[in-house]
Short mmCIF file of C-alpha atoms in Angstrom, two decimals:
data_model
loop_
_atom_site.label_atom_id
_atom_site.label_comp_id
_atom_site.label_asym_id
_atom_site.label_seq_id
_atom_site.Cartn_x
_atom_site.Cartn_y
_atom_site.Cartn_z
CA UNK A 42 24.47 167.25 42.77
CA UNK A 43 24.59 167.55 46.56
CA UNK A 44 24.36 164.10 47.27
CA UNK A 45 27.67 163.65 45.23
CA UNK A 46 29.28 166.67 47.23
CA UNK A 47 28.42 165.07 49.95
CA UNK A 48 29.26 161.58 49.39
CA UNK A 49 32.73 163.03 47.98
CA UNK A 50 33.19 165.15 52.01
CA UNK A 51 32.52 161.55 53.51
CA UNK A 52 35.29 160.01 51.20
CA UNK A 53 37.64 162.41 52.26
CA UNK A 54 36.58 162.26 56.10
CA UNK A 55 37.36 158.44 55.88
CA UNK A 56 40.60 158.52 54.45
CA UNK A 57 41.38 161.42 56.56
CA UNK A 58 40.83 159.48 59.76
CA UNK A 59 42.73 156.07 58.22
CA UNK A 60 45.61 157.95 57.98
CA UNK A 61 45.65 159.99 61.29
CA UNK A 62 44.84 156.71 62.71
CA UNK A 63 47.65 154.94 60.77
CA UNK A 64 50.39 157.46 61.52
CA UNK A 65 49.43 158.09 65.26
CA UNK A 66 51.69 157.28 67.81
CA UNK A 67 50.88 153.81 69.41
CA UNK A 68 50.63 155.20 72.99
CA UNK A 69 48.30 155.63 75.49
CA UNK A 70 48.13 158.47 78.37
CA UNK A 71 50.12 157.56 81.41
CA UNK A 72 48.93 157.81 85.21
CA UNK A 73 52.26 159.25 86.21
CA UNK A 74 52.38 162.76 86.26
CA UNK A 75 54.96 164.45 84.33
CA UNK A 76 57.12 166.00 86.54
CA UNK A 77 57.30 162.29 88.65
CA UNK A 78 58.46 161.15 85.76
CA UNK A 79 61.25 163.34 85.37
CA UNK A 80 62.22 163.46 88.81
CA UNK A 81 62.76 159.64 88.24
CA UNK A 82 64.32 159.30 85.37
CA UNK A 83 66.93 161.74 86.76
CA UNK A 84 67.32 162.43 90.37
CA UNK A 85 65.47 159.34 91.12
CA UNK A 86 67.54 157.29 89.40
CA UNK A 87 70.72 158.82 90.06
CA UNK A 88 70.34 158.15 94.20
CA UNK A 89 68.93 154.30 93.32
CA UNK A 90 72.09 153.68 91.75
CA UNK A 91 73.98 155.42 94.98
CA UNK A 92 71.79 153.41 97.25
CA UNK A 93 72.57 149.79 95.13
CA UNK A 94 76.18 150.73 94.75
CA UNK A 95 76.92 149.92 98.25
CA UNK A 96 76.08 146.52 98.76
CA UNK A 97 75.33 145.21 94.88
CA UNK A 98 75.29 141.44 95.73
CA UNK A 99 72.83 142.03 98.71
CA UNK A 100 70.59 144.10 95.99
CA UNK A 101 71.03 141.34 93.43
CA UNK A 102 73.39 142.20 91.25
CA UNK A 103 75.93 141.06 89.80
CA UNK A 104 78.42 143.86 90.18
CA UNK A 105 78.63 147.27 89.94
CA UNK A 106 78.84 147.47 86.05
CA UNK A 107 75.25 146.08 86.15
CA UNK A 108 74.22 148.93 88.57
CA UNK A 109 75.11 151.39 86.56
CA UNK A 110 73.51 150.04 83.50
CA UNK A 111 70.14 149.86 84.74
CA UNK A 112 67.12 152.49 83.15
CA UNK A 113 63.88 153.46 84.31
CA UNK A 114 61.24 151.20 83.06
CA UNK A 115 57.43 151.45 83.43
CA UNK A 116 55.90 153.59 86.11
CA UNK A 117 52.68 153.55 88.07
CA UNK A 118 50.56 155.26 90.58
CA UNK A 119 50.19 153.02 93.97
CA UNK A 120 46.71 152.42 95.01
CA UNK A 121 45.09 150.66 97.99
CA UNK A 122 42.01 148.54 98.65
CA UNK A 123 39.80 150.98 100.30
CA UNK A 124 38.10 148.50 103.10
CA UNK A 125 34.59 150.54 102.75
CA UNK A 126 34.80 150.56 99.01
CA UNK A 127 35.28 147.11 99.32
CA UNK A 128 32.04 146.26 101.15
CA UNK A 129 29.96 147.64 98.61
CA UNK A 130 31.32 147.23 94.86
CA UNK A 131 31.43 144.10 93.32
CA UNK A 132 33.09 143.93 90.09
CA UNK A 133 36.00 146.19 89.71
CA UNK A 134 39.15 146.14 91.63
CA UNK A 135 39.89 149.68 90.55
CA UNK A 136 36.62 151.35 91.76
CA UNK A 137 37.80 149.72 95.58
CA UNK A 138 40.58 151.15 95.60
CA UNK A 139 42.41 154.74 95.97
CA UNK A 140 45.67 156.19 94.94
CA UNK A 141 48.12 157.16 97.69
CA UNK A 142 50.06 160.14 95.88
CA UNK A 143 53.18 157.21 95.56
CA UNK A 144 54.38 155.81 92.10
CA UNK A 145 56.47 152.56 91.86
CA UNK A 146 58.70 152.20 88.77
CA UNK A 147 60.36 149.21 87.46
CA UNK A 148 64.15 149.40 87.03
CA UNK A 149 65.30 147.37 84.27
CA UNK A 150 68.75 145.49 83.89
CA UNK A 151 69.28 144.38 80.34
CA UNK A 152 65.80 145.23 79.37
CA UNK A 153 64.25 142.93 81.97
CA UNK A 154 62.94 144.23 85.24
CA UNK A 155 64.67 144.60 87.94
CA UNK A 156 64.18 146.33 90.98
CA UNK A 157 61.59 149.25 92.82
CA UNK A 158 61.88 152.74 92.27
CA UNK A 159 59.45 154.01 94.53
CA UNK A 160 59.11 157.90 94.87
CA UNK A 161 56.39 160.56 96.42
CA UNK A 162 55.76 163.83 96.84
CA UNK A 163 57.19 165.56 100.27
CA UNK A 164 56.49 168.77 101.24
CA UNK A 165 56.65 170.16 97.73
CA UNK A 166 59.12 168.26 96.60
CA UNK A 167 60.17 164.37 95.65
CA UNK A 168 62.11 162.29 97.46
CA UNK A 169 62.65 158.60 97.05
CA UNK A 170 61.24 156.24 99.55
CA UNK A 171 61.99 152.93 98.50
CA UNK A 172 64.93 151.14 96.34
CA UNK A 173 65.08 147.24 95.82
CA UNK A 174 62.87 144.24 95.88
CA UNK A 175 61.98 141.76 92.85
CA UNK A 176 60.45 143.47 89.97
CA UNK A 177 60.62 141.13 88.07
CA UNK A 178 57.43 139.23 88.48
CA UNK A 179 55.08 142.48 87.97
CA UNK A 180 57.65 142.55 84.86
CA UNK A 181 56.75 139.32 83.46
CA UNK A 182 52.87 140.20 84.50
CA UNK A 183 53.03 142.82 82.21
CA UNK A 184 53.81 140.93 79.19
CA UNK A 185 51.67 138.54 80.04
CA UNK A 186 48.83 141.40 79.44
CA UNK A 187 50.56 142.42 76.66
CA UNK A 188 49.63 138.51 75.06
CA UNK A 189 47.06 138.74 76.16
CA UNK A 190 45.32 141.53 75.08
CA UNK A 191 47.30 141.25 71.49
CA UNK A 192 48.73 144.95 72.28
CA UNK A 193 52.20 145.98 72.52
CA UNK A 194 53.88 146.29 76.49
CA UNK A 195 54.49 150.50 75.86
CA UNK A 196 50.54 150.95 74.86
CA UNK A 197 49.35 149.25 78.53
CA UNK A 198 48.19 151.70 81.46
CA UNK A 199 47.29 149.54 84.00
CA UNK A 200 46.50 151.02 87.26
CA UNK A 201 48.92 149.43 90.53
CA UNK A 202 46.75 147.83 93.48
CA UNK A 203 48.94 147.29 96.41
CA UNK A 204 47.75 144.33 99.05
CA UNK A 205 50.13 143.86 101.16
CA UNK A 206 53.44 142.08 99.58
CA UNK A 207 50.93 141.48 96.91
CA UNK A 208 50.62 143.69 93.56
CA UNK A 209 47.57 143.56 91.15
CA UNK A 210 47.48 145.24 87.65
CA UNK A 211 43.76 146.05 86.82
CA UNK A 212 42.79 147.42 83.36
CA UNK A 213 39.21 147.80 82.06
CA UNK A 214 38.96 146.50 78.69
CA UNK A 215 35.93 146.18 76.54
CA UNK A 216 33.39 147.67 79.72
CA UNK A 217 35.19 144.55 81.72
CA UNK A 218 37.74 144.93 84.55
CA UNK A 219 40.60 142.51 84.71
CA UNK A 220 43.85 141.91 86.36
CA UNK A 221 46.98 140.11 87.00
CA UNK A 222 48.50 139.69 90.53
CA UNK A 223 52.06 140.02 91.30
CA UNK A 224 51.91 136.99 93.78
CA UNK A 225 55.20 135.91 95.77
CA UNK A 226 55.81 132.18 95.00
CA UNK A 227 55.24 131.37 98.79
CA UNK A 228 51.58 132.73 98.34
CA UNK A 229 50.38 131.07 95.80
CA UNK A 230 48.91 128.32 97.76
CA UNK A 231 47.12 131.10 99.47
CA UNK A 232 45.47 132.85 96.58
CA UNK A 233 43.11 130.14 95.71
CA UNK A 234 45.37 129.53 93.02
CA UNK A 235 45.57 133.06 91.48
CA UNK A 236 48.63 133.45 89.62
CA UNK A 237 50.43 135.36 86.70
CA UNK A 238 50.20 133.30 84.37
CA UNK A 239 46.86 134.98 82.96
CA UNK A 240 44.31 137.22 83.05
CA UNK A 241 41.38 136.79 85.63
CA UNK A 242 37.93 138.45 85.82
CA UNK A 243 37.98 141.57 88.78
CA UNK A 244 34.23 140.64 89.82
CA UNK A 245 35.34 137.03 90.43
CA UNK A 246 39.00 137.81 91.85
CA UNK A 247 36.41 140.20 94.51
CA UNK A 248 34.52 137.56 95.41
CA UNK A 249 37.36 134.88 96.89
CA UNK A 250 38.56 137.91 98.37
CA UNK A 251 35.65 138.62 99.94
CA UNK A 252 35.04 135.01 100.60
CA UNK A 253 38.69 134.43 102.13
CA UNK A 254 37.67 137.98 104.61
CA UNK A 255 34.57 136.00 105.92
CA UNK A 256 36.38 133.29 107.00
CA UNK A 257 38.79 134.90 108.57
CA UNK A 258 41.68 132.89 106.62
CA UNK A 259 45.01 132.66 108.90
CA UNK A 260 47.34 134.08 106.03
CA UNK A 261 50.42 131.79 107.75
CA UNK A 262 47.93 128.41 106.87
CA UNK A 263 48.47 127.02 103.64
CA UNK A 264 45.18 126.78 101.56
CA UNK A 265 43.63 125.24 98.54
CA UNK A 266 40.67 126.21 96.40
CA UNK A 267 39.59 126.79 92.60
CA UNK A 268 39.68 130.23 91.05
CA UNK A 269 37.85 131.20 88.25
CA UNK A 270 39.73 132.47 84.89
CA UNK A 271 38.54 134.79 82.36
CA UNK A 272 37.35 133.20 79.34
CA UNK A 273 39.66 133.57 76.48
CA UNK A 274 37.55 134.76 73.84
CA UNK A 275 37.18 137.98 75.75
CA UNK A 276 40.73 137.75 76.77
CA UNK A 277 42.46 137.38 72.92
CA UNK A 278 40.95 140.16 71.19
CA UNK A 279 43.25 142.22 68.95
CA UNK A 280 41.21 146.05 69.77
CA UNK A 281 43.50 147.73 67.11
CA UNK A 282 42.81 145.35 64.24
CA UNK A 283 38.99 145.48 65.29
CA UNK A 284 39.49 149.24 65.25
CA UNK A 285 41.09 149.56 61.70
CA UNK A 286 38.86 147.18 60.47
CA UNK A 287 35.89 149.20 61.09
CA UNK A 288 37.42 152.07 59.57
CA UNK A 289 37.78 150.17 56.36
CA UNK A 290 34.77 148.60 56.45
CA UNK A 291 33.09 152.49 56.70
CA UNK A 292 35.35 153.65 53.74
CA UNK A 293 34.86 150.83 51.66
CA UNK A 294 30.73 151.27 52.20
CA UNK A 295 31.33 154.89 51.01
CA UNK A 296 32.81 154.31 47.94
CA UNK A 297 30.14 151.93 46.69
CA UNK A 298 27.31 154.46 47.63
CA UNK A 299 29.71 156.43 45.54
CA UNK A 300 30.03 154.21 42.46
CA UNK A 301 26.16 153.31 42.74
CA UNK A 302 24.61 157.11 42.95
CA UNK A 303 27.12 157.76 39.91
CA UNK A 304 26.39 154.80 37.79
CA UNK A 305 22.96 155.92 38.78
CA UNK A 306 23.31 159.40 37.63
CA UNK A 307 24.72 158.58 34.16
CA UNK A 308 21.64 156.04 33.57
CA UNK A 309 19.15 158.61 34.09
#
């Protein structure tokens, strides 16, 4: 009689958890602090539209119709390499790195982004330190990461490497690191090949780094090389369905330990 009581708890812990699972918002925690947030979305936004509004064109807009338009898009915490980090650890972009108390957002113009909303925290308060430049190549890496890892755009967290003119968006998935670099057409040539196009393996994008450091690369010489890209079996994996699957796979196990203990009960 207790088994049954208990196999009948376990049935109802399963289903419990398929639906919370089900019905649970498809987000993840973001890295930018709430009250950034709102200072962006509002005041933030309010004096990038100000700044744009006086020389539109020059910003790259059309007009000032397209100005006003725009929204806040996707927002990040900077980080930068931290050069004694970087001496030691191997394999993870993020772990070399530390966050500077800035956030970049994108700014989007028809839903595609835009322009920099950069903001930080001054002497207790927020001010905005940076309005412009070409988001939308860090835009377009983000989808890219989206394909990739078979998860919806909203749902990524990526953390924001600065190098430079250069931008990297590093996630650990699956106990692996990897990232996509927000490389300015000019550079490509430069980064061994590194592009947007895909996702590439943190330990290996470390090591050309590391590699161009030693030789003391002249970053105005244009250079060649291979680069090594993550395999795509790793890359492809759909973590929800793997996820929901599991959670079937335990409820469905349940009920036939059910059905058998029962059948086995009425034999007896």
């Amino acid at each position: 009689m207790m088994i049954m009581k208990y196999v009948r708890f376990m049935v109802m812990i399963c289903i419990g958890l398929m639906c919370s699972y089900l019905t649970a918002p498809n987000t993840y925690a973001s890295n930018v602090p709430q009250d950034v947030q709102s200072f962006a979305q509002g005041e933030g936004l309010d004096q990038f539209k100000m700044m744009i509004l006086e020389d539109p064109e020059g910003y790259g807009y059309k007009n000032e119709e397209e100005v006003k338009g725009v929204t806040l898009g996707k927002g990040f915490e900077v980080y930068l390499f931290d050069v004694n980090k970087f001496k030691n650890i191997s394999d993870s972009l993020i772990d070399v790195s530390k966050p500077t108390a800035q956030y970049d957002f994108i700014v989007e113009s028809g839903g595609m982004g835009k322009s920099f909303l950069s903001v930080e925290r001054h002497e207790g308060k927020f001010r905005v330190v940076l309005a412009g430049g070409d988001a939308s190549r860090l835009d377009e890496s983000l989808n890219v990461m989206s394909k990739a890892l078979s998860v919806d755009v909203s749902t990524l967290d990526p953390v924001l490497i600065k190098d430079g003119n250069i931008r990297y968006l590093a996630l650990k998935v699956d106990g692996k690191e990897v990232n996509i670099p927000d490389v300015p057409r000019e550079k490509n040539s430069l980064m061994g090949g590194m592009d947007n196009n895909q996702l590439w393996d943190s330990a290996k994008t470390i090591d050309f780094l590391k590699e161009v450091q030693a030789q003391e690369v002249d970053p105005n010489t244009d250079g060649a090389g291979g680069y090594p890209v993550i395999s795509s079996d790793k890359s492809n994996k759909d973590y929800t369905n793997i996820a929901l699957i599991s959670l079937i796979i335990a409820l469905v196990g349940v009920v036939v330990l059910y059905i058998f203990l029962r059948k086995k009960k009425v034999s007896n």
